[in-house]
């Protein structure tokens, strides 16, 4: 069959759920039996999201192949239950860099290199590379159609439709219908303007997804029909939902899947089965139980919106683990600085504590106090990357008596740098090369069979059991020496610092169990997981397992965290 493309663009406002709409469309197509991938276009000049502050742009998502990407790619993976590579994120920075590099290399053979056609051509080349091996590619263009920076991308969509043929590319417009409080009436005018703006690029939407607080009534649908010259059947109502995982179900209620398939001249390859998805979504919306856990973090000072977005993968991973048990996680967001100022009283009412990833000095001591509280009071603890480093700092100081122990990230002169630079990072930082220079992406780790963590990887079926998958890891990742007799798992990373090898034996002597490790081809063995015995659940990892959590396949350590709270 011809390759098919579905392009999702935004009208009126950004931040209305275009990423979730894209993920949902991709999921629906996959459920009809097609092989599907999704691409995110970010029209900013940054090469990638690696150097963006989480409070500015939400969390930085990390792919298996080490890309540092906009969080929308995370939604795609969470919905599609598959790994999406970094090539599926296109930024204006990448496009221009490639064009200029080619020009410098003489590849344009003396021609004048111009905005049109060379920039859209490069955009199309990138979309096509990302679509290799898939029947349907869903492409989301960030921002809204009126943005200046979207012009080359809209031009590229137009060209792609011409090159591939009209039957092979559908355009979905995601728009917003406000209900101004003084009118209490849903207004279609901004949507009409968005349609007009899109038509100025000679692009006409095949489907309009209308985001609004409430469902769209027939009057508004026909208003849009008249204005956009598109039948009401193709105007899809997308009211606010309690859980993002309801979105594909609501779209299917409006038969979006079949309408899109028809538009692309396709028919379903199989009956779409939503049973499991529905059950899990109900587990989130109608939980039987709620557990309160503290998230002790630092990117909280810019308000509620960024707070949620800076840790979106962690809260989604909790959601996923909860969905399978019909448990709601009631997250108490705690700014670590608050603990530094007023102590750990704010932890008294929680049943579990998480210290997620982070960079820089602020709030570090507060996090260490929270970890100390979890250890001493036998409260289930999950440490993610920084959360593992600080768990070891806490242990070194308070159990091993290593006064002033620290990570050299926070105290260059600490007498006990139990967490220290990766060997090659010193040079990188001295040269101020901050972009894409951390230990990034998926690394294989061997697990010890008698560890708590292995128990959870085994229970969730998340370890690489067969020779084939280990062979694939070796071919794809080539990132270390794998002991095939021991269990192997893959998790994603994003950090510069590591457990200092000099202290490993001392930690072990004093009771710390390093349940998983990574052996590079050159250099020291790296500790990837730690746990404490005689504690209901004190588990931490140098990785970010939240990046591999999906609604249908929750992350093992989050499942373990939840179950240890439930069955404590
Ligand atoms: N700042 C720490 C490091 O660079 C931890 C990073 C993280 O939590 N992702 O190693």
Coordinates of C-alpha atoms and ligand atoms in Angstrom, one line a residue:
X1 CA 0.0 0.0 0.0
X2 CA 1.0 3.6 -0.4
X3 CA 2.4 5.3 2.7
X4 CA -0.2 7.4 4.4
X5 CA 0.2 10.6 6.4
X6 CA -2.1 12.3 8.9
X7 CA -1.0 15.8 9.8
X8 CA -2.3 17.4 13.0
X9 CA -2.2 21.2 13.2
X10 CA -3.5 23.5 15.9
X11 CA -5.8 26.5 15.7
X12 CA -6.6 29.2 18.2
X13 CA -4.5 28.2 21.2
X14 CA -1.7 25.9 22.1
X15 CA -1.8 23.8 25.2
X16 CA -5.2 22.4 24.5
X17 CA -4.2 18.7 24.0
X18 CA -3.0 18.5 20.5
X19 CA -0.3 16.1 21.6
X20 CA -2.8 13.8 23.2
X21 CA -5.1 14.1 20.2
X22 CA -2.1 13.0 18.0
X23 CA -1.2 10.1 20.3
X24 CA -4.9 9.1 20.3
X25 CA -5.2 9.2 16.5
X26 CA -2.0 7.1 16.2
X27 CA -3.4 4.6 18.8
X28 CA -6.7 4.3 17.0
X29 CA -5.0 3.6 13.7
X30 CA -2.8 1.0 15.4
X31 CA -5.9 -0.7 16.9
X32 CA -7.3 -1.1 13.3
X33 CA -4.2 -3.2 12.6
X34 CA -1.9 -0.7 10.9
X35 CA 1.8 -0.1 11.7
X36 CA 1.9 3.4 12.9
X37 CA 4.5 5.9 14.1
X38 CA 4.2 9.5 15.2
X39 CA 6.4 12.5 14.5
X40 CA 6.6 15.8 16.5
X41 CA 7.6 19.0 14.8
X42 CA 8.9 21.7 17.2
X43 CA 9.3 24.9 15.3
X44 CA 11.9 26.4 17.7
X45 CA 15.5 27.1 16.8
X46 CA 16.9 24.9 19.6
X47 CA 18.5 21.8 18.1
X48 CA 16.7 19.6 20.7
X49 CA 15.0 20.1 24.0
X50 CA 18.2 19.1 26.0
X51 CA 19.1 22.6 27.2
X52 CA 15.5 23.8 27.8
X53 CA 14.6 24.5 31.4
X54 CA 11.7 22.1 32.6
X55 CA 9.7 25.1 33.9
X56 CA 9.9 26.7 30.4
X57 CA 8.9 23.8 28.3
X58 CA 7.9 20.9 30.6
X59 CA 9.9 17.8 31.1
X60 CA 12.7 16.7 28.8
X61 CA 11.8 13.4 27.3
X62 CA 14.6 10.9 26.6
X63 CA 14.4 8.3 23.8
X64 CA 16.1 4.9 23.7
X65 CA 18.7 6.3 21.3
X66 CA 19.6 9.2 23.5
X67 CA 17.5 12.0 22.1
X68 CA 16.4 14.8 24.5
X69 CA 13.0 15.7 23.2
X70 CA 9.8 17.5 23.8
X71 CA 7.4 15.7 26.1
X72 CA 4.9 15.0 23.4
X73 CA 7.0 12.1 22.2
X74 CA 6.4 10.7 25.6
X75 CA 2.6 10.8 25.1
X76 CA 3.1 9.0 21.8
X77 CA 5.0 6.2 23.5
X78 CA 2.7 6.0 26.4
X79 CA -0.3 5.5 24.0
X80 CA 1.4 3.4 21.4
X81 CA 3.3 1.1 23.7
X82 CA 6.4 1.3 21.5
X83 CA 9.8 3.0 21.5
X84 CA 10.0 6.0 19.3
X85 CA 13.5 7.2 18.1
X86 CA 14.9 10.7 18.2
X87 CA 14.6 11.1 14.4
X88 CA 10.8 11.5 15.0
X89 CA 11.4 14.9 16.5
X90 CA 12.1 17.6 14.0
X91 CA 13.1 21.1 15.0
X92 CA 13.8 24.2 12.9
X93 CA 17.3 24.2 14.4
X94 CA 17.9 20.7 12.9
X95 CA 16.4 21.6 9.5
X96 CA 18.5 24.8 9.1
X97 CA 21.7 23.1 10.4
X98 CA 21.4 20.3 7.9
X99 CA 20.7 22.7 5.0
X100 CA 23.7 25.0 6.0
X101 CA 26.0 22.0 6.5
X102 CA 25.0 20.7 3.0
X103 CA 25.6 24.1 1.5
X104 CA 29.1 24.2 3.1
X105 CA 29.8 20.8 1.8
X106 CA 29.0 22.0 -1.7
X107 CA 26.1 19.6 -2.0
X108 CA 23.8 22.2 -3.7
X109 CA 26.3 22.3 -6.6
X110 CA 26.6 26.1 -6.7
X111 CA 22.8 26.8 -6.6
X112 CA 21.4 29.6 -4.5
X113 CA 20.1 28.0 -1.4
X114 CA 16.7 29.5 -0.5
X115 CA 13.9 29.3 2.1
X116 CA 11.6 27.9 -0.6
X117 CA 12.2 25.2 -1.8
X118 CA 15.2 24.0 0.3
X119 CA 13.8 24.3 3.8
X120 CA 10.5 22.5 3.1
X121 CA 12.4 19.9 1.1
X122 CA 14.6 19.2 4.1
X123 CA 11.5 19.0 6.3
X124 CA 9.9 16.5 3.9
X125 CA 13.1 14.4 3.8
X126 CA 13.0 14.2 7.6
X127 CA 9.4 13.2 7.8
X128 CA 10.0 10.5 5.2
X129 CA 12.9 9.1 7.1
X130 CA 10.8 8.9 10.2
X131 CA 8.0 7.1 8.3
X132 CA 10.3 4.4 7.0
X133 CA 8.9 1.0 7.8
X134 CA 5.4 2.2 8.8
X135 CA 2.1 2.3 7.0
X136 CA 0.8 5.4 8.6
X137 CA 2.7 8.3 10.0
X138 CA 0.9 10.9 12.2
X139 CA 2.8 14.2 12.1
X140 CA 2.0 16.8 14.8
X141 CA 3.1 20.4 14.1
X142 CA 3.7 22.3 17.3
X143 CA 2.2 25.7 18.1
X144 CA -0.7 27.1 16.0
X145 CA -1.1 27.7 12.3
X146 CA -0.9 31.5 12.8
X147 CA 2.7 31.3 14.2
X148 CA 5.3 32.8 11.8
X149 CA 7.6 29.9 12.5
X150 CA 5.1 27.4 11.2
X151 CA 5.1 28.8 7.7
X152 CA 7.8 26.4 6.2
X153 CA 6.1 23.4 7.8
X154 CA 2.7 24.3 6.3
X155 CA 4.4 24.7 3.0
X156 CA 6.0 21.3 3.4
X157 CA 2.6 19.7 4.2
X158 CA 1.2 21.2 1.0
X159 CA 4.1 19.8 -1.0
X160 CA 4.0 16.4 0.6
X161 CA 0.3 16.1 -0.2
X162 CA 1.1 17.0 -3.9
X163 CA 4.0 14.5 -4.0
X164 CA 2.3 11.7 -2.3
X165 CA -1.2 12.2 -3.7
X166 CA -4.3 13.6 -2.0
X167 CA -5.6 10.2 -0.9
X168 CA -2.4 9.7 1.0
X169 CA -2.4 12.7 3.3
X170 CA -5.2 13.9 5.6
X171 CA -5.2 17.1 7.7
X172 CA -6.7 17.3 11.2
X173 CA -7.2 20.6 12.8
X174 CA -7.4 20.7 16.5
X175 CA -9.1 23.9 17.6
X176 CA -10.6 25.4 20.8
X177 CA -14.1 26.7 21.4
X178 CA -14.2 29.0 24.4
X179 CA -17.2 29.6 26.6
X180 CA -16.6 33.2 28.0
X181 CA -18.0 33.3 31.5
X182 CA -20.0 36.5 30.9
X183 CA -21.8 34.9 28.0
X184 CA -22.0 31.2 29.1
X185 CA -22.2 30.4 25.4
X186 CA -19.7 28.4 23.3
X187 CA -18.2 30.5 20.6
X188 CA -17.2 29.2 17.2
X189 CA -15.6 32.4 15.9
X190 CA -11.9 31.7 16.8
X191 CA -12.3 28.3 15.0
X192 CA -13.7 30.0 11.9
X193 CA -10.7 32.2 11.9
X194 CA -8.3 29.3 12.3
X195 CA -9.9 27.6 9.3
X196 CA -9.6 30.8 7.3
X197 CA -5.9 31.1 8.3
X198 CA -5.3 27.5 7.2
X199 CA -7.0 28.1 3.9
X200 CA -4.6 31.0 3.3
X201 CA -2.0 28.3 3.0
X202 CA -4.3 26.4 0.6
X203 CA -4.7 23.7 3.2
X204 CA -8.3 22.5 4.0
X205 CA -8.9 20.4 7.1
X206 CA -10.4 16.9 6.5
X207 CA -11.3 16.6 10.2
X208 CA -11.8 19.3 12.8
X209 CA -11.4 18.2 16.4
X210 CA -13.2 20.7 18.6
X211 CA -11.7 21.0 22.1
X212 CA -14.0 22.6 24.6
X213 CA -15.1 22.4 28.2
X214 CA -18.3 20.7 27.1
X215 CA -19.4 18.6 24.2
X216 CA -20.3 20.4 21.0
X217 CA -24.0 20.7 20.2
X218 CA -25.5 20.4 16.7
X219 CA -25.9 24.2 16.3
X220 CA -22.2 24.7 16.6
X221 CA -21.3 21.7 14.5
X222 CA -23.4 23.1 11.6
X223 CA -22.0 26.6 12.1
X224 CA -18.6 25.1 11.6
X225 CA -19.9 23.0 8.7
X226 CA -21.1 26.1 6.8
X227 CA -17.9 28.0 7.5
X228 CA -15.4 25.3 6.8
X229 CA -17.4 23.7 4.1
X230 CA -16.9 20.4 5.8
X231 CA -19.8 18.1 6.8
X232 CA -20.8 18.0 10.4
X233 CA -19.8 14.3 10.3
X234 CA -16.2 15.4 10.2
X235 CA -16.5 17.8 13.1
X236 CA -15.5 15.9 16.1
X237 CA -16.4 17.0 19.6
X238 CA -13.6 16.7 22.2
X239 CA -14.8 17.9 25.6
X240 CA -12.6 18.0 28.7
X241 CA -12.0 14.6 30.2
X242 CA -10.9 13.3 33.6
X243 CA -8.1 11.2 32.2
X244 CA -6.2 11.7 29.0
X245 CA -6.6 8.0 28.3
X246 CA -10.3 8.6 27.7
X247 CA -9.5 10.7 24.6
X248 CA -9.1 7.8 22.0
X249 CA -12.3 6.2 23.4
X250 CA -14.2 9.5 22.9
X251 CA -12.8 9.9 19.4
X252 CA -13.9 6.3 18.6
X253 CA -17.4 7.1 20.0
X254 CA -17.5 9.7 17.2
X255 CA -16.1 7.1 14.7
X256 CA -13.0 9.1 14.0
X257 CA -10.9 6.1 13.1
X258 CA -13.3 4.9 10.3
X259 CA -13.7 8.4 9.0
X260 CA -9.9 8.8 8.8
X261 CA -9.4 5.4 7.2
X262 CA -12.1 6.2 4.6
X263 CA -10.5 9.5 3.9
X264 CA -7.1 7.7 3.3
X265 CA -8.8 5.1 1.1
X266 CA -8.2 2.4 3.7
X267 CA -10.3 -0.1 5.5
X268 CA -9.8 -1.7 8.9
X269 CA -7.4 -4.6 8.9
X270 CA -9.0 -5.9 12.1
X271 CA -11.7 -5.1 14.5
X272 CA -10.4 -2.6 17.0
X273 CA -10.3 -4.1 20.5
X274 CA -10.5 -1.5 23.3
X275 CA -11.4 -3.8 26.2
X276 CA -8.1 -3.7 28.0
X277 CA -7.7 0.1 27.4
X278 CA -11.2 0.8 28.7
X279 CA -10.6 -1.3 31.8
X280 CA -7.4 0.5 32.6
X281 CA -8.9 3.9 31.9
X282 CA -11.8 3.0 34.3
X283 CA -9.1 2.0 36.8
X284 CA -7.9 5.6 36.7
X285 CA -11.3 7.3 36.6
X286 CA -13.1 5.1 39.2
X287 CA -10.4 3.8 41.5
X288 CA -11.3 1.6 44.5
X289 CA -8.6 3.1 46.7
X290 CA -6.4 6.1 46.9
X291 CA -2.8 6.3 48.3
X292 CA -1.0 9.5 49.2
X293 CA 2.6 9.9 48.1
X294 CA 5.0 12.8 48.4
X295 CA 6.9 14.0 45.4
X296 CA 9.8 15.9 46.8
X297 CA 11.1 18.1 44.0
X298 CA 12.4 21.4 42.9
X299 CA 10.9 22.8 39.7
X300 CA 7.8 24.0 41.5
X301 CA 8.2 27.7 41.8
X302 CA 6.7 28.8 38.5
X303 CA 3.1 27.7 39.4
X304 CA 0.8 24.8 38.9
X305 CA 1.0 24.4 35.2
X306 CA 4.8 23.9 35.0
X307 CA 4.8 21.8 38.2
X308 CA 2.7 19.1 36.6
X309 CA 4.6 19.3 33.3
X310 CA 8.1 19.2 34.8
X311 CA 7.4 15.7 36.2
X312 CA 4.9 14.4 33.7
X313 CA 6.5 11.1 33.1
X314 CA 6.8 10.3 36.8
X315 CA 3.1 11.1 37.5
X316 CA 2.1 9.2 34.4
X317 CA 4.1 6.2 35.5
X318 CA 2.2 6.3 38.8
X319 CA -1.0 6.5 36.9
X320 CA -0.1 3.5 34.9
X321 CA 0.8 1.4 37.9
X322 CA -2.3 2.6 39.7
X323 CA -4.6 1.8 36.7
X324 CA -3.8 -1.9 36.9
X325 CA -4.7 -2.1 40.6
X326 CA -7.6 0.5 40.4
X327 CA -5.7 2.7 42.8
X328 CA -5.4 6.5 42.6
X329 CA -2.2 8.2 43.5
X330 CA -2.9 11.3 45.4
X331 CA 0.4 13.2 44.8
X332 CA 1.5 15.7 47.4
X333 CA 3.9 18.0 45.6
X334 CA 6.5 19.2 48.1
X335 CA 9.2 21.8 47.3
X336 CA 12.4 20.4 48.9
X337 CA 13.2 23.9 50.1
X338 CA 10.1 23.8 52.3
X339 CA 11.6 20.8 54.1
X340 CA 14.9 22.7 54.6
X341 CA 12.9 25.5 56.2
X342 CA 10.3 23.7 58.2
X343 CA 11.4 20.1 58.6
X344 CA 9.7 16.8 57.6
X345 CA 6.3 17.4 59.2
X346 CA 4.8 17.7 55.7
X347 CA 5.7 14.0 55.2
X348 CA 3.6 12.8 58.2
X349 CA 0.5 12.0 56.2
X350 CA 2.1 10.2 53.2
X351 CA 2.4 6.5 52.5
X352 CA 5.3 6.7 50.1
X353 CA 8.0 9.1 49.1
X354 CA 9.5 9.8 45.7
X355 CA 12.6 11.8 44.9
X356 CA 12.7 12.3 41.1
X357 CA 15.5 13.5 38.9
X358 CA 17.0 17.0 39.0
X359 CA 20.0 19.2 38.4
X360 CA 21.8 21.8 40.5
X361 CA 22.0 22.7 44.1
X362 CA 18.7 24.0 45.3
X363 CA 16.7 21.9 47.6
X364 CA 19.3 19.1 47.8
X365 CA 19.5 19.1 51.6
X366 CA 15.7 19.0 51.9
X367 CA 15.6 16.0 49.6
X368 CA 18.2 14.2 51.7
X369 CA 16.1 14.9 54.8
X370 CA 13.1 13.4 53.1
X371 CA 15.1 10.3 52.2
X372 CA 16.3 10.0 55.8
X373 CA 12.7 10.2 57.0
X374 CA 11.7 7.4 54.5
X375 CA 14.5 5.2 55.6
X376 CA 14.1 5.6 59.3
X377 CA 10.3 5.5 59.3
X378 CA 10.1 2.5 56.9
X379 CA 8.1 4.5 54.4
X380 CA 8.3 3.0 50.9
X381 CA 10.8 5.0 48.9
X382 CA 11.5 5.3 45.2
X383 CA 14.5 7.2 44.1
X384 CA 14.9 8.2 40.4
X385 CA 18.4 9.1 39.2
X386 CA 19.1 12.1 41.5
X387 CA 16.9 10.2 44.0
X388 CA 19.4 7.3 44.0
X389 CA 22.5 9.6 44.3
X390 CA 21.0 11.4 47.3
X391 CA 19.9 8.1 48.9
X392 CA 23.5 7.1 48.9
X393 CA 24.7 10.5 50.2
X394 CA 22.2 10.2 53.0
X395 CA 23.4 6.6 53.8
X396 CA 27.1 7.6 53.7
X397 CA 26.5 10.5 56.1
X398 CA 24.1 9.0 58.6
X399 CA 24.9 5.3 58.6
X400 CA 28.5 5.1 57.5
X401 CA 29.5 8.2 59.4
X402 CA 31.2 9.8 56.4
X403 CA 30.7 13.4 57.5
X404 CA 30.2 15.9 54.7
X405 CA 29.7 13.1 52.1
X406 CA 28.1 14.5 49.0
X407 CA 27.9 14.4 45.2
X408 CA 30.7 16.5 43.7
X409 CA 27.9 18.2 41.7
X410 CA 26.9 20.0 44.8
X411 CA 30.1 20.3 46.7
X412 CA 33.3 20.2 44.7
X413 CA 35.4 20.0 47.9
X414 CA 33.5 17.3 49.7
X415 CA 35.8 15.0 51.7
X416 CA 33.7 12.0 50.6
X417 CA 32.6 12.4 46.9
X418 CA 30.4 9.2 47.0
X419 CA 28.8 10.4 43.8
X420 CA 31.2 11.8 41.2
X421 CA 31.7 12.7 37.6
X422 CA 31.6 10.1 34.9
X423 CA 35.2 9.8 33.7
X424 CA 34.8 11.8 30.4
X425 CA 32.5 14.5 31.7
X426 CA 35.1 16.7 33.2
X427 CA 36.5 17.6 29.8
X428 CA 33.0 18.2 28.4
X429 CA 32.0 20.6 31.1
X430 CA 35.3 22.5 30.9
X431 CA 34.6 23.1 27.2
X432 CA 31.0 24.2 28.1
X433 CA 29.5 21.6 25.8
X434 CA 26.2 21.2 27.6
X435 CA 24.0 19.9 24.7
X436 CA 23.5 16.1 24.3
X437 CA 26.7 15.3 26.3
X438 CA 25.3 13.5 29.3
X439 CA 25.0 9.7 29.6
X440 CA 21.8 9.6 27.5
X441 CA 19.4 7.0 26.4
X442 CA 19.0 3.3 27.0
X443 CA 21.7 1.2 28.6
X444 CA 21.6 -2.5 29.4
X445 CA 22.0 -3.6 33.0
X446 CA 22.5 -7.0 34.5
X447 CA 20.4 -7.7 37.5
X448 CA 21.2 -9.9 40.5
X449 CA 18.7 -12.6 40.8
X450 CA 18.2 -12.3 44.6
X451 CA 17.5 -8.6 44.5
X452 CA 14.1 -6.9 45.1
X453 CA 14.3 -5.1 41.8
X454 CA 14.7 -8.3 39.8
X455 CA 11.5 -9.6 41.6
X456 CA 9.6 -6.7 40.1
X457 CA 11.1 -6.9 36.6
X458 CA 10.3 -10.6 36.6
X459 CA 6.8 -10.2 37.9
X460 CA 6.0 -7.6 35.2
X461 CA 7.7 -9.6 32.5
X462 CA 10.0 -6.7 31.7
X463 CA 13.3 -8.3 31.4
X464 CA 15.0 -9.4 28.2
X465 CA 14.4 -13.2 28.4
X466 CA 15.4 -14.6 25.1
X467 CA 18.6 -14.8 23.1
X468 CA 17.0 -12.8 20.3
X469 CA 16.3 -9.7 22.4
X470 CA 19.7 -9.8 23.9
X471 CA 21.2 -10.0 20.4
X472 CA 19.0 -7.0 19.4
X473 CA 20.3 -5.1 22.4
X474 CA 23.9 -5.9 21.5
X475 CA 23.3 -4.8 17.9
X476 CA 21.2 -1.8 18.6
X477 CA 23.0 -0.5 21.7
X478 CA 26.5 -1.9 21.7
X479 CA 26.8 -0.1 25.0
X480 CA 28.4 -2.6 27.3
X481 CA 29.3 -6.1 28.2
X482 CA 26.2 -8.2 28.9
X483 CA 26.5 -11.3 31.0
X484 CA 24.0 -13.6 29.4
X485 CA 23.7 -15.9 32.4
X486 CA 22.2 -13.0 34.5
X487 CA 18.9 -11.2 33.8
X488 CA 19.3 -8.2 31.4
X489 CA 17.1 -5.1 31.4
X490 CA 17.1 -1.9 29.5
X491 CA 16.3 1.5 31.0
X492 CA 16.9 5.1 29.9
X493 CA 19.4 7.5 31.4
X494 CA 20.1 11.2 31.6
X495 CA 22.9 12.2 34.0
X496 CA 26.5 13.2 34.3
X497 CA 27.3 11.8 37.8
X498 CA 27.7 8.2 39.0
X499 CA 28.3 6.2 42.2
X500 CA 32.0 6.7 42.8
X501 CA 33.6 3.2 42.3
X502 CA 36.0 3.8 45.2
X503 CA 33.1 3.7 47.7
X504 CA 31.1 0.7 46.3
X505 CA 32.7 -1.9 48.6
X506 CA 32.2 0.3 51.6
X507 CA 28.6 0.8 50.8
X508 CA 28.1 -3.0 50.4
X509 CA 29.9 -3.7 53.6
X510 CA 27.5 -1.4 55.4
X511 CA 24.4 -3.1 54.0
X512 CA 23.6 -1.4 50.7
X513 CA 22.6 -3.8 47.9
X514 CA 23.5 -2.8 44.4
X515 CA 21.0 -5.0 42.6
X516 CA 21.9 -4.0 39.0
X517 CA 25.0 -2.8 37.2
X518 CA 26.3 -1.9 33.8
X519 CA 29.7 -3.0 32.4
X520 CA 31.1 -0.6 29.8
X521 CA 33.6 -1.9 27.3
X522 CA 36.1 0.4 28.8
X523 CA 36.1 1.9 32.3
X524 CA 34.6 1.0 35.7
X525 CA 31.4 -1.0 36.3
X526 CA 28.5 1.4 36.9
X527 CA 26.0 0.9 39.7
X528 CA 22.5 1.2 38.2
X529 CA 20.2 0.1 41.1
X530 CA 20.4 0.2 44.9
X531 CA 18.2 -1.1 47.6
X532 CA 18.2 -1.6 51.3
X533 CA 17.2 -4.8 53.1
X534 CA 15.0 -4.9 56.1
X535 CA 12.8 -2.1 54.7
X536 CA 9.4 -2.5 53.1
X537 CA 10.7 -0.9 49.9
X538 CA 13.8 1.3 49.6
X539 CA 14.6 1.1 46.0
X540 CA 16.4 3.6 43.8
X541 CA 17.9 3.6 40.3
X542 CA 20.4 5.7 38.3
X543 CA 18.0 5.3 35.4
X544 CA 14.7 7.0 34.6
X545 CA 12.3 4.0 34.5
X546 CA 9.4 6.4 34.1
X547 CA 10.4 6.9 30.4
X548 CA 9.5 3.3 29.7
X549 CA 6.2 3.2 31.5
X550 CA 3.1 2.8 29.3
X551 CA -0.6 2.6 30.3
X552 CA -0.7 -1.0 29.1
X553 CA 2.8 -1.9 30.4
X554 CA 3.6 -0.1 33.6
X555 CA 7.2 0.3 34.8
X556 CA 8.3 -2.5 37.2
X557 CA 9.7 -0.3 40.0
X558 CA 6.5 1.8 40.1
X559 CA 4.5 -1.4 40.4
X560 CA 6.7 -2.5 43.2
X561 CA 6.4 0.8 44.9
X562 CA 2.6 0.7 44.8
X563 CA 2.3 -2.9 45.9
X564 CA 4.7 -2.3 48.8
X565 CA 2.4 0.5 49.9
X566 CA -0.7 -1.6 49.5
X567 CA 0.6 -4.7 51.2
X568 CA 2.9 -3.1 53.7
Ligands
LIG1 N1 22.2 15.9 38.4 C1 22.4 14.5 38.4 C2 23.4 14.1 37.4 O1 23.7 14.8 36.5 C3 21.1 13.7 38.3 C4 20.5 13.8 37.0 C5 19.1 13.3 37.0 O2 18.4 13.2 38.0 N2 18.6 13.1 35.8 O3 24.0 13.0 37.5

